[in-house]
């Protein structure tokens, strides 16, 4: 720790002690963070540029369709990184970009453009405005899905790539001035031959890439790994010094990072599929334009969510969306729990049985929190063990097992275990500190807890009041509808001498 950092930490501790009396300081509940950095291929202690503020960028979705549960793994992982940093006392400036105009469907420069295909799919005319509207529709669903998974979307910046066209053009101009960009037949290219470190991230086998790279027939690339910075398109796009067209996909991330977080950032995340091409291209662009190294200090890449060992993806045709999960009666946070059961660097197979098990575990936690009303004091040894796991490159399965050990430990009172659980949940993000009627309904069904009249959720009690009003006013049809609603929520109306009352059917 530098002298300045030392002063900062001492100051932060003094303020914390003043405000929070005897409660433990953030660093007493967290251990020094270590991340597996894809750049070095090794585990490294985490030291951000600034001692108190961490800058983090997560490659966001192309908003051409509803994100699937594989994509969502990416952002719950990013949220776990954020939560870990917050519990360690950092402020986090987090950015997830939205790709809202066409780029080619492969990581390289070939294939059809996903946004154009989506406009055709939805029978819309091919215009920039329609592209933007289409993207906004799916962005809204994306952000609402994240909120359902208890990602704090209000704290995240979601820049749209189409709002940053000037910034993208400006970086391409810098690259051109410095001799890193050249004009090809169909647009401006980055000259990877001028960037000797190209392919360093993940130690990419450039020879393999060269063999595998499909060079578009129209473009005379200088090197097979060169990529488009600006794609000319006479029909549609934005004006630029090189002609009308679109920015290449990779430049949008370099530009939005520079605009929102600066030339150099602490953490950059994405799925492993983005590492070889997209992320190496981002590094090449940003470091060449700024002359500053490294562009990103810590590169964190997560593995895929698979079904039967195949990546969930549109091209495989095995897509499951969050809406399907909810329609099947699952709680969204059961999916979040499921993600946490695997380490982010391990591939995970999704099955409905695995989601069932995750839901049972999640509901057990909910039930425990609801049953034990009072908060005790933190069971320090478990808090420290939990922190050690999570700080160790986000070992979420290890952290969950510490949590279950604590809950099963007869020497830890239920009140203290509840306090521990609420503390752990700052990282797990299962929203355990808040009441959750949906989860309550689900665990009553799952664990068959008898429910008495005093234990009926307010929502159902309201339905009964409305039914009574309908009966008084002789609106028999409405009264029947309301009775049905009550019954489909798992309750029955008993008309007694003292008036109607609700009983649970399970
Ligand atoms: P895309 O919208 O295709 O650019 O993907 C957005 C993010 O989701 C990227 O970080 C991808 O690496 C990630 N991703 C795509 N498919 C999966 C999957 N099956 N499992 C986990 N992450 C995925
Ligand atoms: Zn990106």
PDB file of C-alpha atoms in Angstrom, residues 169-314:
ATOM      1  CA  UNK A 169     -14.894   8.802 -35.216  1.00  0.00           C
ATOM      2  CA  UNK A 170     -12.499  10.794 -33.052  1.00  0.00           C
ATOM      3  CA  UNK A 171     -10.555   7.681 -31.965  1.00  0.00           C
ATOM      4  CA  UNK A 172     -10.353   6.420 -35.554  1.00  0.00           C
ATOM      5  CA  UNK A 173      -8.945   9.828 -36.537  1.00  0.00           C
ATOM      6  CA  UNK A 174      -6.328   9.577 -33.781  1.00  0.00           C
ATOM      7  CA  UNK A 175      -5.402   6.123 -35.044  1.00  0.00           C
ATOM      8  CA  UNK A 176      -5.170   7.417 -38.599  1.00  0.00           C
ATOM      9  CA  UNK A 177      -2.960  10.335 -37.565  1.00  0.00           C
ATOM     10  CA  UNK A 178      -0.637   7.991 -35.680  1.00  0.00           C
ATOM     11  CA  UNK A 179      -0.423   5.593 -38.623  1.00  0.00           C
ATOM     12  CA  UNK A 180      -2.398   2.703 -37.108  1.00  0.00           C
ATOM     13  CA  UNK A 181      -5.317   2.916 -39.556  1.00  0.00           C
ATOM     14  CA  UNK A 182      -5.471   2.479 -43.311  1.00  0.00           C
ATOM     15  CA  UNK A 183      -8.133   2.570 -45.976  1.00  0.00           C
ATOM     16  CA  UNK A 184      -9.310  -0.771 -47.399  1.00  0.00           C
ATOM     17  CA  UNK A 185     -11.864  -1.360 -50.157  1.00  0.00           C
ATOM     18  CA  UNK A 186     -14.846  -1.342 -47.828  1.00  0.00           C
ATOM     19  CA  UNK A 187     -13.708   0.925 -45.017  1.00  0.00           C
ATOM     20  CA  UNK A 188     -11.003   1.870 -42.560  1.00  0.00           C
ATOM     21  CA  UNK A 189      -8.919  -0.902 -40.986  1.00  0.00           C
ATOM     22  CA  UNK A 190      -6.703  -1.188 -37.945  1.00  0.00           C
ATOM     23  CA  UNK A 191      -3.207  -2.302 -38.874  1.00  0.00           C
ATOM     24  CA  UNK A 192      -2.365  -5.019 -36.325  1.00  0.00           C
ATOM     25  CA  UNK A 193       1.109  -5.223 -37.842  1.00  0.00           C
ATOM     26  CA  UNK A 194       1.817  -1.881 -36.142  1.00  0.00           C
ATOM     27  CA  UNK A 195       0.869  -3.223 -32.701  1.00  0.00           C
ATOM     28  CA  UNK A 196       3.453  -5.839 -31.687  1.00  0.00           C
ATOM     29  CA  UNK A 197       1.569  -6.837 -28.516  1.00  0.00           C
ATOM     30  CA  UNK A 198      -1.465  -7.882 -30.576  1.00  0.00           C
ATOM     31  CA  UNK A 199      -2.952 -11.132 -29.279  1.00  0.00           C
ATOM     32  CA  UNK A 200      -1.284 -10.857 -25.857  1.00  0.00           C
ATOM     33  CA  UNK A 201      -4.588 -11.206 -24.019  1.00  0.00           C
ATOM     34  CA  UNK A 202      -5.109 -14.912 -23.528  1.00  0.00           C
ATOM     35  CA  UNK A 203      -1.876 -15.623 -25.434  1.00  0.00           C
ATOM     36  CA  UNK A 204      -3.782 -15.952 -28.657  1.00  0.00           C
ATOM     37  CA  UNK A 205      -2.210 -18.206 -31.241  1.00  0.00           C
ATOM     38  CA  UNK A 206      -1.852 -15.707 -34.052  1.00  0.00           C
ATOM     39  CA  UNK A 207      -0.756 -18.353 -36.526  1.00  0.00           C
ATOM     40  CA  UNK A 208      -3.979 -20.263 -35.779  1.00  0.00           C
ATOM     41  CA  UNK A 209      -5.986 -17.070 -36.120  1.00  0.00           C
ATOM     42  CA  UNK A 210      -4.361 -16.326 -39.428  1.00  0.00           C
ATOM     43  CA  UNK A 211      -5.241 -19.749 -40.770  1.00  0.00           C
ATOM     44  CA  UNK A 212      -8.762 -19.473 -39.419  1.00  0.00           C
ATOM     45  CA  UNK A 213      -9.374 -15.858 -40.352  1.00  0.00           C
ATOM     46  CA  UNK A 214     -11.714 -15.445 -43.260  1.00  0.00           C
ATOM     47  CA  UNK A 215     -10.664 -12.408 -45.175  1.00  0.00           C
ATOM     48  CA  UNK A 216     -13.625 -10.716 -46.820  1.00  0.00           C
ATOM     49  CA  UNK A 217     -13.226 -10.822 -50.580  1.00  0.00           C
ATOM     50  CA  UNK A 218     -13.743  -7.075 -50.896  1.00  0.00           C
ATOM     51  CA  UNK A 219     -11.088  -6.018 -48.453  1.00  0.00           C
ATOM     52  CA  UNK A 220      -7.411  -6.100 -49.091  1.00  0.00           C
ATOM     53  CA  UNK A 221      -6.225  -6.449 -45.511  1.00  0.00           C
ATOM     54  CA  UNK A 222      -2.551  -5.977 -44.762  1.00  0.00           C
ATOM     55  CA  UNK A 223      -2.665  -8.648 -42.058  1.00  0.00           C
ATOM     56  CA  UNK A 224      -5.299 -11.369 -41.544  1.00  0.00           C
ATOM     57  CA  UNK A 225      -5.929 -10.104 -37.996  1.00  0.00           C
ATOM     58  CA  UNK A 226      -6.620  -6.506 -39.140  1.00  0.00           C
ATOM     59  CA  UNK A 227     -10.168  -5.436 -38.410  1.00  0.00           C
ATOM     60  CA  UNK A 228     -12.679  -2.814 -39.468  1.00  0.00           C
ATOM     61  CA  UNK A 229     -12.779   0.529 -37.693  1.00  0.00           C
ATOM     62  CA  UNK A 230     -15.298   2.099 -40.057  1.00  0.00           C
ATOM     63  CA  UNK A 231     -17.471   0.178 -42.513  1.00  0.00           C
ATOM     64  CA  UNK A 232     -18.571   2.144 -45.572  1.00  0.00           C
ATOM     65  CA  UNK A 233     -22.249   1.899 -46.417  1.00  0.00           C
ATOM     66  CA  UNK A 234     -23.610   4.169 -49.122  1.00  0.00           C
ATOM     67  CA  UNK A 235     -27.263   3.448 -48.229  1.00  0.00           C
ATOM     68  CA  UNK A 236     -27.397   3.884 -44.487  1.00  0.00           C
ATOM     69  CA  UNK A 237     -25.275   5.135 -41.594  1.00  0.00           C
ATOM     70  CA  UNK A 238     -23.554   8.249 -40.335  1.00  0.00           C
ATOM     71  CA  UNK A 239     -21.323  10.718 -42.156  1.00  0.00           C
ATOM     72  CA  UNK A 240     -17.634  10.501 -41.400  1.00  0.00           C
ATOM     73  CA  UNK A 241     -14.338  11.790 -42.832  1.00  0.00           C
ATOM     74  CA  UNK A 242     -14.095   8.469 -44.731  1.00  0.00           C
ATOM     75  CA  UNK A 243     -17.633   8.457 -46.130  1.00  0.00           C
ATOM     76  CA  UNK A 244     -21.047   7.376 -44.939  1.00  0.00           C
ATOM     77  CA  UNK A 245     -21.230   4.169 -42.926  1.00  0.00           C
ATOM     78  CA  UNK A 246     -20.968   2.534 -39.506  1.00  0.00           C
ATOM     79  CA  UNK A 247     -18.291   2.252 -36.856  1.00  0.00           C
ATOM     80  CA  UNK A 248     -16.857  -1.251 -36.532  1.00  0.00           C
ATOM     81  CA  UNK A 249     -18.076  -3.194 -33.500  1.00  0.00           C
ATOM     82  CA  UNK A 250     -14.833  -3.084 -31.517  1.00  0.00           C
ATOM     83  CA  UNK A 251     -14.342   0.684 -31.648  1.00  0.00           C
ATOM     84  CA  UNK A 252     -17.617   1.313 -29.819  1.00  0.00           C
ATOM     85  CA  UNK A 253     -16.262  -0.229 -26.614  1.00  0.00           C
ATOM     86  CA  UNK A 254     -12.968   1.687 -26.806  1.00  0.00           C
ATOM     87  CA  UNK A 255     -14.892   4.931 -27.367  1.00  0.00           C
ATOM     88  CA  UNK A 256     -17.531   4.442 -24.682  1.00  0.00           C
ATOM     89  CA  UNK A 257     -14.895   3.411 -22.155  1.00  0.00           C
ATOM     90  CA  UNK A 258     -12.883   6.523 -22.878  1.00  0.00           C
ATOM     91  CA  UNK A 259     -15.939   8.766 -22.649  1.00  0.00           C
ATOM     92  CA  UNK A 260     -17.447   7.283 -19.496  1.00  0.00           C
ATOM     93  CA  UNK A 261     -14.451   6.003 -17.521  1.00  0.00           C
ATOM     94  CA  UNK A 262     -11.261   7.347 -19.110  1.00  0.00           C
ATOM     95  CA  UNK A 263      -8.418   5.931 -21.210  1.00  0.00           C
ATOM     96  CA  UNK A 264      -7.391   3.453 -18.521  1.00  0.00           C
ATOM     97  CA  UNK A 265      -9.712   1.348 -16.412  1.00  0.00           C
ATOM     98  CA  UNK A 266      -9.402  -1.145 -13.588  1.00  0.00           C
ATOM     99  CA  UNK A 267     -11.670  -4.038 -14.581  1.00  0.00           C
ATOM    100  CA  UNK A 268     -13.074  -5.226 -17.888  1.00  0.00           C
ATOM    101  CA  UNK A 269     -15.318  -8.280 -18.082  1.00  0.00           C
ATOM    102  CA  UNK A 270     -16.965 -10.397 -20.737  1.00  0.00           C
ATOM    103  CA  UNK A 271     -17.543 -13.991 -21.796  1.00  0.00           C
ATOM    104  CA  UNK A 272     -14.568 -16.067 -22.948  1.00  0.00           C
ATOM    105  CA  UNK A 273     -15.832 -15.847 -26.526  1.00  0.00           C
ATOM    106  CA  UNK A 274     -14.968 -12.140 -26.555  1.00  0.00           C
ATOM    107  CA  UNK A 275     -11.361 -12.578 -25.450  1.00  0.00           C
ATOM    108  CA  UNK A 276      -9.496 -13.638 -28.616  1.00  0.00           C
ATOM    109  CA  UNK A 277     -10.777 -11.058 -31.067  1.00  0.00           C
ATOM    110  CA  UNK A 278     -13.013  -8.382 -29.554  1.00  0.00           C
ATOM    111  CA  UNK A 279     -10.946  -7.752 -26.464  1.00  0.00           C
ATOM    112  CA  UNK A 280      -7.571  -7.961 -28.195  1.00  0.00           C
ATOM    113  CA  UNK A 281      -8.950  -5.451 -30.711  1.00  0.00           C
ATOM    114  CA  UNK A 282     -10.127  -3.131 -27.945  1.00  0.00           C
ATOM    115  CA  UNK A 283      -6.638  -3.206 -26.403  1.00  0.00           C
ATOM    116  CA  UNK A 284      -4.962  -2.513 -29.743  1.00  0.00           C
ATOM    117  CA  UNK A 285      -7.231   0.465 -30.492  1.00  0.00           C
ATOM    118  CA  UNK A 286      -7.210   2.067 -27.064  1.00  0.00           C
ATOM    119  CA  UNK A 287      -3.505   1.674 -26.322  1.00  0.00           C
ATOM    120  CA  UNK A 288      -2.502   2.852 -29.797  1.00  0.00           C
ATOM    121  CA  UNK A 289      -4.759   5.909 -29.685  1.00  0.00           C
ATOM    122  CA  UNK A 290      -3.925   6.967 -26.118  1.00  0.00           C
ATOM    123  CA  UNK A 291      -0.316   5.831 -25.963  1.00  0.00           C
ATOM    124  CA  UNK A 292      -1.145   4.648 -22.419  1.00  0.00           C
ATOM    125  CA  UNK A 293      -0.646   1.128 -21.125  1.00  0.00           C
ATOM    126  CA  UNK A 294      -2.347  -0.886 -19.853  1.00  0.00           C
ATOM    127  CA  UNK A 295      -5.794   0.013 -21.164  1.00  0.00           C
ATOM    128  CA  UNK A 296      -7.334  -2.407 -18.614  1.00  0.00           C
ATOM    129  CA  UNK A 297      -5.590  -3.631 -15.475  1.00  0.00           C
ATOM    130  CA  UNK A 298      -7.674  -6.711 -14.757  1.00  0.00           C
ATOM    131  CA  UNK A 299      -9.421  -8.701 -17.466  1.00  0.00           C
ATOM    132  CA  UNK A 300     -12.000 -11.108 -16.039  1.00  0.00           C
ATOM    133  CA  UNK A 301     -13.585 -13.640 -18.386  1.00  0.00           C
ATOM    134  CA  UNK A 302     -16.429 -15.915 -17.452  1.00  0.00           C
ATOM    135  CA  UNK A 303     -17.344 -19.267 -18.931  1.00  0.00           C
ATOM    136  CA  UNK A 304     -20.575 -20.155 -20.666  1.00  0.00           C
ATOM    137  CA  UNK A 305     -23.916 -21.347 -19.482  1.00  0.00           C
ATOM    138  CA  UNK A 306     -24.532 -24.506 -21.493  1.00  0.00           C
ATOM    139  CA  UNK A 307     -27.316 -26.965 -22.110  1.00  0.00           C
ATOM    140  CA  UNK A 308     -26.085 -30.525 -22.608  1.00  0.00           C
ATOM    141  CA  UNK A 309     -22.560 -29.136 -22.903  1.00  0.00           C
ATOM    142  CA  UNK A 310     -23.499 -26.800 -25.723  1.00  0.00           C
ATOM    143  CA  UNK A 311     -23.322 -23.023 -25.300  1.00  0.00           C
ATOM    144  CA  UNK A 312     -26.766 -21.442 -25.037  1.00  0.00           C
ATOM    145  CA  UNK A 313     -27.001 -19.400 -28.206  1.00  0.00           C
ATOM    146  CA  UNK A 314     -29.357 -18.435 -30.957  1.00  0.00           C
TER     147      UNK A 314
END
